[in-house]
PDB file of C-alpha atoms and ligand atoms in Angstrom:
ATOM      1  CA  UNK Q   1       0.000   0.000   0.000  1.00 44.00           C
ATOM      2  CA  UNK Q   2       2.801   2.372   0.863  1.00 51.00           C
ATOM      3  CA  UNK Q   3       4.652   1.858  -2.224  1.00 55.00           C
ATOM      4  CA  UNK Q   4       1.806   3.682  -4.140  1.00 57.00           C
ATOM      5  CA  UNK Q   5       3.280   7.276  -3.136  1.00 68.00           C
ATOM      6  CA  UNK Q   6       6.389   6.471  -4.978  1.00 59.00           C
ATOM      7  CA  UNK Q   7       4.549   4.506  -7.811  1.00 58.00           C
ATOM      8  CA  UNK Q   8       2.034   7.529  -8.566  1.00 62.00           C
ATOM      9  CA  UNK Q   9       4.783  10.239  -7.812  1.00 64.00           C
ATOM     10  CA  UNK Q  10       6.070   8.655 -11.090  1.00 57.00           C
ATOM     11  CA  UNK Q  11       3.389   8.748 -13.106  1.00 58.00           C
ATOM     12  CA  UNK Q  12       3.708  12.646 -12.672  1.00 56.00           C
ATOM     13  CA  UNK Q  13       7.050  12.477 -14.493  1.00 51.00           C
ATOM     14  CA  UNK Q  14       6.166  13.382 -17.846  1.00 54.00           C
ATOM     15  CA  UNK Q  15       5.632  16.589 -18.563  1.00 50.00           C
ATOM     16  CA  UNK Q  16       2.850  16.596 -20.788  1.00 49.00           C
ATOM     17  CA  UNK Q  17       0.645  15.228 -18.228  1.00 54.00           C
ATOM     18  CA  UNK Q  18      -2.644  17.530 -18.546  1.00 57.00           C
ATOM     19  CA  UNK Q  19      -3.676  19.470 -16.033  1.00 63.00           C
ATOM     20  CA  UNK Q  20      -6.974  17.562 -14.545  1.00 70.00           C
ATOM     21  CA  UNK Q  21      -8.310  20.250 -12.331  1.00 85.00           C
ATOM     22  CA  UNK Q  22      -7.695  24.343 -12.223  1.00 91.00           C
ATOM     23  CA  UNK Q  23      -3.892  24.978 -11.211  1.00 93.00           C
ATOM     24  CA  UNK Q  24      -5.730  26.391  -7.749  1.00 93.00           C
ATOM     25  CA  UNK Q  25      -7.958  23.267  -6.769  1.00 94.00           C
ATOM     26  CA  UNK Q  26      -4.503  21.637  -7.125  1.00 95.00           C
ATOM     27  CA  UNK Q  27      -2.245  23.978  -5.096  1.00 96.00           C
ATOM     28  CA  UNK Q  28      -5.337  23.623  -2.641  1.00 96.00           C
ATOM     29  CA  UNK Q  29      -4.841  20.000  -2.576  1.00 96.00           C
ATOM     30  CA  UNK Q  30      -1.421  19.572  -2.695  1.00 97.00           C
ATOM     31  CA  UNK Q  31      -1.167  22.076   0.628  1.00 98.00           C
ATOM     32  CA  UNK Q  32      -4.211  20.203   2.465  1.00 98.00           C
ATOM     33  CA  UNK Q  33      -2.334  17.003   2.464  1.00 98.00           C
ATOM     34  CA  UNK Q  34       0.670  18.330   3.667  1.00 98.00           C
ATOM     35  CA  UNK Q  35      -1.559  20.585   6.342  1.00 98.00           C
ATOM     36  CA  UNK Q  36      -2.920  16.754   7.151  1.00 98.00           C
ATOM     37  CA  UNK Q  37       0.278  15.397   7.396  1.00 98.00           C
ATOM     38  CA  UNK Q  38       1.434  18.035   9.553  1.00 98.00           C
ATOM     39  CA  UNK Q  39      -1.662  17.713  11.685  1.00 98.00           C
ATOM     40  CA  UNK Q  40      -1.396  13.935  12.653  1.00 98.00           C
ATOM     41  CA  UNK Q  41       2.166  14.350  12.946  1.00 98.00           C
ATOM     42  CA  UNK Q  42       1.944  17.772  15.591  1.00 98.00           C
ATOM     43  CA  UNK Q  43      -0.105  14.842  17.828  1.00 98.00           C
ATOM     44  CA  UNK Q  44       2.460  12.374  17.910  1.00 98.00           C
ATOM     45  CA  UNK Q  45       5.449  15.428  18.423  1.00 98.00           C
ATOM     46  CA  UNK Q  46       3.443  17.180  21.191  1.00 98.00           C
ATOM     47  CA  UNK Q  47       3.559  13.723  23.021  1.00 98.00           C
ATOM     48  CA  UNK Q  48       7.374  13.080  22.521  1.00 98.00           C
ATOM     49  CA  UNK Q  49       7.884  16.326  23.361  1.00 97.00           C
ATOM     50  CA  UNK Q  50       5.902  16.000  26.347  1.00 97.00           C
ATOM     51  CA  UNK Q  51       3.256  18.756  25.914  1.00 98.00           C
ATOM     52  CA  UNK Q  52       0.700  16.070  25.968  1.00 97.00           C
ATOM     53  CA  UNK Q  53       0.542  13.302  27.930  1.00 98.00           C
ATOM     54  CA  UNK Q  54       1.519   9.757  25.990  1.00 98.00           C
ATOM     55  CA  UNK Q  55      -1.749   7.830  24.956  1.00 98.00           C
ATOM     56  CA  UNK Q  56      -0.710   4.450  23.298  1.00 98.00           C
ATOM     57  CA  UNK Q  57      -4.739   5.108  21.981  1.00 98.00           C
ATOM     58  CA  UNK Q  58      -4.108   8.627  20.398  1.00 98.00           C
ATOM     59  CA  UNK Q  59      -0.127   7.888  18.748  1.00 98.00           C
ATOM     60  CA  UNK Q  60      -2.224   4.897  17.743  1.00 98.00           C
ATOM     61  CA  UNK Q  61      -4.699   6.707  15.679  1.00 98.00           C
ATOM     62  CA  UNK Q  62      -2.283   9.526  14.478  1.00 98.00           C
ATOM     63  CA  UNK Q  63       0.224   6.460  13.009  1.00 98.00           C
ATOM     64  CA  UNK Q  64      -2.877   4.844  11.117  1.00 98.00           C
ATOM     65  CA  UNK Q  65      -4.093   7.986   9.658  1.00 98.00           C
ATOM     66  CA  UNK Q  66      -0.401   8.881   8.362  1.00 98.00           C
ATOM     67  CA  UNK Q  67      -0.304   5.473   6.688  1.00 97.00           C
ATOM     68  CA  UNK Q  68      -3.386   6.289   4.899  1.00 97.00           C
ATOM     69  CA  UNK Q  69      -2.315   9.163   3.844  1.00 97.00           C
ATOM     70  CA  UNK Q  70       0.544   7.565   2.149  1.00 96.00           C
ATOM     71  CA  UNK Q  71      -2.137   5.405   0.090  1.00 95.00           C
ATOM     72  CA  UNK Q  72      -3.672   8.455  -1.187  1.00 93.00           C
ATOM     73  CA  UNK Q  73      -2.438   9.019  -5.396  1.00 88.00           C
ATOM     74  CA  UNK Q  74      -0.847  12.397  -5.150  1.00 90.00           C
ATOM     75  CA  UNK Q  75       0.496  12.018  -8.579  1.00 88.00           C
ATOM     76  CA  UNK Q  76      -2.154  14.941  -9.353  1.00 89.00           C
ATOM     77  CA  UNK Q  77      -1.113  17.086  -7.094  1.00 93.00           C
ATOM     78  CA  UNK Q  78       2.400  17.646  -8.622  1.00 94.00           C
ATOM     79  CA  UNK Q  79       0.946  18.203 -11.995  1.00 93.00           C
ATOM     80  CA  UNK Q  80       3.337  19.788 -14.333  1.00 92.00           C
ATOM     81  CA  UNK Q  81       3.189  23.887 -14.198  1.00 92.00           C
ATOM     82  CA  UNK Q  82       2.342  23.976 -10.750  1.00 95.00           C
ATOM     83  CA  UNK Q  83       5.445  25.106  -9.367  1.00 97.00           C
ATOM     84  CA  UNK Q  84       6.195  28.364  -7.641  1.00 97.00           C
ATOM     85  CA  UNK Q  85       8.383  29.296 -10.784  1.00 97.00           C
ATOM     86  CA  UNK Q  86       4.536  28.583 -12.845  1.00 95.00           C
ATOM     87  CA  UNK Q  87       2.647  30.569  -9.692  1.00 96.00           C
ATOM     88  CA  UNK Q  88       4.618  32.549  -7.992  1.00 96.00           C
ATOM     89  CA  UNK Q  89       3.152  33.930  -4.263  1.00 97.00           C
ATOM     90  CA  UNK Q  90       1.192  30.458  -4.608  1.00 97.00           C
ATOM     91  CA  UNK Q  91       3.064  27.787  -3.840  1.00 98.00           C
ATOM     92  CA  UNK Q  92       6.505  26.983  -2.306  1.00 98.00           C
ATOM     93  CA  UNK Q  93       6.982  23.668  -4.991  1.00 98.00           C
ATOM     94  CA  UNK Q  94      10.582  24.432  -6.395  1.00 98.00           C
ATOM     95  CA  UNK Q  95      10.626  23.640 -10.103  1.00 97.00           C
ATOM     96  CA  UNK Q  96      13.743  21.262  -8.876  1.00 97.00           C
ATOM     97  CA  UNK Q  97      11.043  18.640  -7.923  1.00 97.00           C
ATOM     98  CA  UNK Q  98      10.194  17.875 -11.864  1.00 95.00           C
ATOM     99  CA  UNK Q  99      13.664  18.358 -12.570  1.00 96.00           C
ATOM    100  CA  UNK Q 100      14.341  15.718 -10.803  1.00 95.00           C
ATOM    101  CA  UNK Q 101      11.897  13.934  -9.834  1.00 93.00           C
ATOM    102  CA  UNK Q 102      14.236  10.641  -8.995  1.00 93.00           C
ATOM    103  CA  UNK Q 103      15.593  12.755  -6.262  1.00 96.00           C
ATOM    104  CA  UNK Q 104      11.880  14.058  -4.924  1.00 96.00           C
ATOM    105  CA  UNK Q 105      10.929  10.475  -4.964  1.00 94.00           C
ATOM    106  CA  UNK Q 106      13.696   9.068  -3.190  1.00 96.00           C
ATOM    107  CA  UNK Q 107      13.037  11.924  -0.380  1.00 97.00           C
ATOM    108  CA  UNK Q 108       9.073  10.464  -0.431  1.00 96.00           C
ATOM    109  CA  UNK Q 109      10.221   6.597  -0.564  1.00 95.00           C
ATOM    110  CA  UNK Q 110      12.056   7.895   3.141  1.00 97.00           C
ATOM    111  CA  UNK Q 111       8.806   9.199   4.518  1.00 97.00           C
ATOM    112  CA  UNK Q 112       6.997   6.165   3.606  1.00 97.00           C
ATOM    113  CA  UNK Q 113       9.712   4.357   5.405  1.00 97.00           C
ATOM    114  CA  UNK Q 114       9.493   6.148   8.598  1.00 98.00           C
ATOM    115  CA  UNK Q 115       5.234   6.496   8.768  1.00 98.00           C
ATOM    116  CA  UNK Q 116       6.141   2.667   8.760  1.00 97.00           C
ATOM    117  CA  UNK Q 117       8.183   2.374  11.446  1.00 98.00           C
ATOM    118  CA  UNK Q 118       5.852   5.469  13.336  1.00 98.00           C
ATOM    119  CA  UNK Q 119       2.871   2.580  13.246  1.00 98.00           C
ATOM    120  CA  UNK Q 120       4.740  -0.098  14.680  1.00 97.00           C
ATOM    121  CA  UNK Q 121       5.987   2.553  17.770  1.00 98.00           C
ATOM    122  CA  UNK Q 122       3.644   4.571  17.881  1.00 98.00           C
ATOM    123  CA  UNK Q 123       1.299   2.574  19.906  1.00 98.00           C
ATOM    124  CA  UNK Q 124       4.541   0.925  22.435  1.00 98.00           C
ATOM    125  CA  UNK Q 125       5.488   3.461  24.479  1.00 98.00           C
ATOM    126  CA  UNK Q 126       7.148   7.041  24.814  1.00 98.00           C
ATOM    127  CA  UNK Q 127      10.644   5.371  24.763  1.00 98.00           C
ATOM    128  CA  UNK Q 128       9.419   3.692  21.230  1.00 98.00           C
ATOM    129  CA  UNK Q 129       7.798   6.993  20.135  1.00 98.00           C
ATOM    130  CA  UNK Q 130      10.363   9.485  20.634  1.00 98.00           C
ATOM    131  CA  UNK Q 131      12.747   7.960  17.718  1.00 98.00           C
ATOM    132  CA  UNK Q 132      10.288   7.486  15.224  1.00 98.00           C
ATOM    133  CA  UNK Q 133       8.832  10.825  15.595  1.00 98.00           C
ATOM    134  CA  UNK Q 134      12.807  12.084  15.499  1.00 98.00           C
ATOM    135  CA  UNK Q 135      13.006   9.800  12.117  1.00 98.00           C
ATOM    136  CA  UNK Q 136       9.835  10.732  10.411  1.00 98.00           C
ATOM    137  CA  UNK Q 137      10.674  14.497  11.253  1.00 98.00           C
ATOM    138  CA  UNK Q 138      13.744  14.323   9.407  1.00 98.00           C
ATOM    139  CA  UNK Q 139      12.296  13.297   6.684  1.00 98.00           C
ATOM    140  CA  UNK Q 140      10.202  16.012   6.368  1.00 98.00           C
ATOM    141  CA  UNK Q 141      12.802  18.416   6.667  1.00 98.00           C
ATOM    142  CA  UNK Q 142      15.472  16.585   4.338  1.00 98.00           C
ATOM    143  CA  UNK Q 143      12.577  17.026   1.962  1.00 98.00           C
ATOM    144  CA  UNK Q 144      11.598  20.522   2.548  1.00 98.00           C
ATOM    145  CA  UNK Q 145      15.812  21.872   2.322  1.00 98.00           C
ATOM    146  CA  UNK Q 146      15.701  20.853  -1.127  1.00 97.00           C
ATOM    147  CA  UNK Q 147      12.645  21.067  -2.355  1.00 98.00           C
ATOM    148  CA  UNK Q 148      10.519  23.445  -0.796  1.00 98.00           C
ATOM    149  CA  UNK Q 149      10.914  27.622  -1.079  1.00 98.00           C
ATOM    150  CA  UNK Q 150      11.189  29.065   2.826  1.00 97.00           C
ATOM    151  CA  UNK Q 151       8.404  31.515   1.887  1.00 97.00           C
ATOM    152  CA  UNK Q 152       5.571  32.049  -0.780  1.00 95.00           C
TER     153      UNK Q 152
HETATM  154  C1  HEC B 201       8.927  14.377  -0.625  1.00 55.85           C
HETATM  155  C2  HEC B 201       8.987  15.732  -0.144  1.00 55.85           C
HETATM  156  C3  HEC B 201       8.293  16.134   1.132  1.00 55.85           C
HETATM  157  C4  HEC B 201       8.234  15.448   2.319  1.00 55.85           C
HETATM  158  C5  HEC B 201       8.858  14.114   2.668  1.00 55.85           C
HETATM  159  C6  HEC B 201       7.463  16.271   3.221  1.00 55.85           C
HETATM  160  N1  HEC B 201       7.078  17.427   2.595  1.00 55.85           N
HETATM  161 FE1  HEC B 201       6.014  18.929   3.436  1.00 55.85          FE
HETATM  162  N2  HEC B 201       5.991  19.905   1.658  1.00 55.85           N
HETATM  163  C7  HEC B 201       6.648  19.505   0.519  1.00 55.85           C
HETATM  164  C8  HEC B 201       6.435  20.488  -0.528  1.00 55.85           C
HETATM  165  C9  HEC B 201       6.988  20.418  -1.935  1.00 55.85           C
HETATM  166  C10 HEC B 201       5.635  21.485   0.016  1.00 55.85           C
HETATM  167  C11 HEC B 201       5.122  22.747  -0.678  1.00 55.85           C
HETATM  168  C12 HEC B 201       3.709  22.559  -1.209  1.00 55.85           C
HETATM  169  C13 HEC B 201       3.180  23.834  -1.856  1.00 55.85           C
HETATM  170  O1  HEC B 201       3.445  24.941  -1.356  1.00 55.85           O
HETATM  171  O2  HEC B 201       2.472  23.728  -2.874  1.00 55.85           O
HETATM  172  C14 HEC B 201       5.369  21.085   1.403  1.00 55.85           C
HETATM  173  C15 HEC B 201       4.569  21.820   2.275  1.00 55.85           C
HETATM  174  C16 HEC B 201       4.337  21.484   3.585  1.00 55.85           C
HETATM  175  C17 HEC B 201       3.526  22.268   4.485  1.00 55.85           C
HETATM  176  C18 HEC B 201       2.828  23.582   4.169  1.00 55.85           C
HETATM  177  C19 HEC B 201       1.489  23.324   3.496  1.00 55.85           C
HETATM  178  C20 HEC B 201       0.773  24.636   3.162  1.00 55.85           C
HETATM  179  O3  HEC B 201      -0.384  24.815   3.582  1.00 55.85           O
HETATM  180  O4  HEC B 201       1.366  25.489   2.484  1.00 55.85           O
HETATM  181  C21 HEC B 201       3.544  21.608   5.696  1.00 55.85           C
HETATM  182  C22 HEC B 201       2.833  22.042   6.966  1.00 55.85           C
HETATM  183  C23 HEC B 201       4.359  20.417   5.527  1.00 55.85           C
HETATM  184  N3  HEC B 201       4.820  20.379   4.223  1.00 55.85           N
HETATM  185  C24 HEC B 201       4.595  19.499   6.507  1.00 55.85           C
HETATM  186  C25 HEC B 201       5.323  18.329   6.328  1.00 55.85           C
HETATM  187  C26 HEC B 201       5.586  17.373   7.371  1.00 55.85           C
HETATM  188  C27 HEC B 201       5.140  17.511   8.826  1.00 55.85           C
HETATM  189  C28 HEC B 201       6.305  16.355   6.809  1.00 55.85           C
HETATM  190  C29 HEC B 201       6.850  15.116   7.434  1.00 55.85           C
HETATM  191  C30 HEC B 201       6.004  14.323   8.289  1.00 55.85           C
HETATM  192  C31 HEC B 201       6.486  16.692   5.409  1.00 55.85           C
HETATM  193  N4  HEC B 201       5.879  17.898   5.156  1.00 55.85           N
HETATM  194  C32 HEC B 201       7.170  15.916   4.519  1.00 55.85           C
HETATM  195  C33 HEC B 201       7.408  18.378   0.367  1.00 55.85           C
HETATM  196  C34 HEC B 201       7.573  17.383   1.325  1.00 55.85           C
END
């Protein structure tokens, strides 16, 4: 199930790829799954960090909702021309990420590796939660250096 990130991020490779849905719907898309990434993982952070009180329950939930996030096809949501280069003051997509999209891929195939370590830890403990949520943010930051703009 996870591998499908990778597998549709590569279907977005080629460049003439037409534009399903109005450049905005997209950008609006593209941002809400990141927003829903960032949601489920500020629950499992707040507990490592100790701001909320560990709930094997509530990592639980957070881990599972991660890993179906990484079924979604997001393919669409890096159509081609939708990069801040395309819509600038819209979107912090670098036009790196279809210049190499190998490269963008390889930094997703690492998120889909640690959501899959976050749902086996997430549920066994602050000592098992506190690494994964270390490795998964990582990921998002090893990402974000090289592929997302700091600012609009
Ligand atoms: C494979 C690359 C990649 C990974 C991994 C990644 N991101 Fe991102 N993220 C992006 C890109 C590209 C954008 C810019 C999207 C845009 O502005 O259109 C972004 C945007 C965001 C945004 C802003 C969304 C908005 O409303 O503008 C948040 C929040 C975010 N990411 C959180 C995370 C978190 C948390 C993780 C890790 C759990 C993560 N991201 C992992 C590439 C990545």
């Amino acid at each position: 199930m996870r591998k499908l990130l990778i597998a549709t991020l590569a279907a977005a490779v080629p460049a003439t790829m037409a534009l399903a849905q109005s450049a905005e719907n997209t950008l609006k898309a593209r941002q809400g799954f990141f927003q829903l990434i960032s949601f489920e993982m500020g629950g499992l952070a707040a507990m490592a960090k100790g701001d909320v009180e560990y709930d094997a329950e509530a990592a639980s939930a957070h881990a599972a909702d991660l890993s179906t996030l990484m079924s979604l096809h997001i393919a669409d949501y890096f159509a081609p021309e939708t990069s801040n280069a395309d819509l600038p003051g819209k979107t912090r997509a670098q036009p790196v990420i279809w210049e190499d999209m190998d490269g963008f891929m390889e930094k997703a195939t690492a998120l889909n590796a640690a959501v899959e370590t976050m749902a086996g830890a997430a549920g066994n403990g602050l000592d098992a939660l506190r690494p994964a949520v270390g490795q998964l943010g990582g990921t998002c930051k090893a990402c974000h250096d090289d592929y997302r703009a700091k600012s609009f």
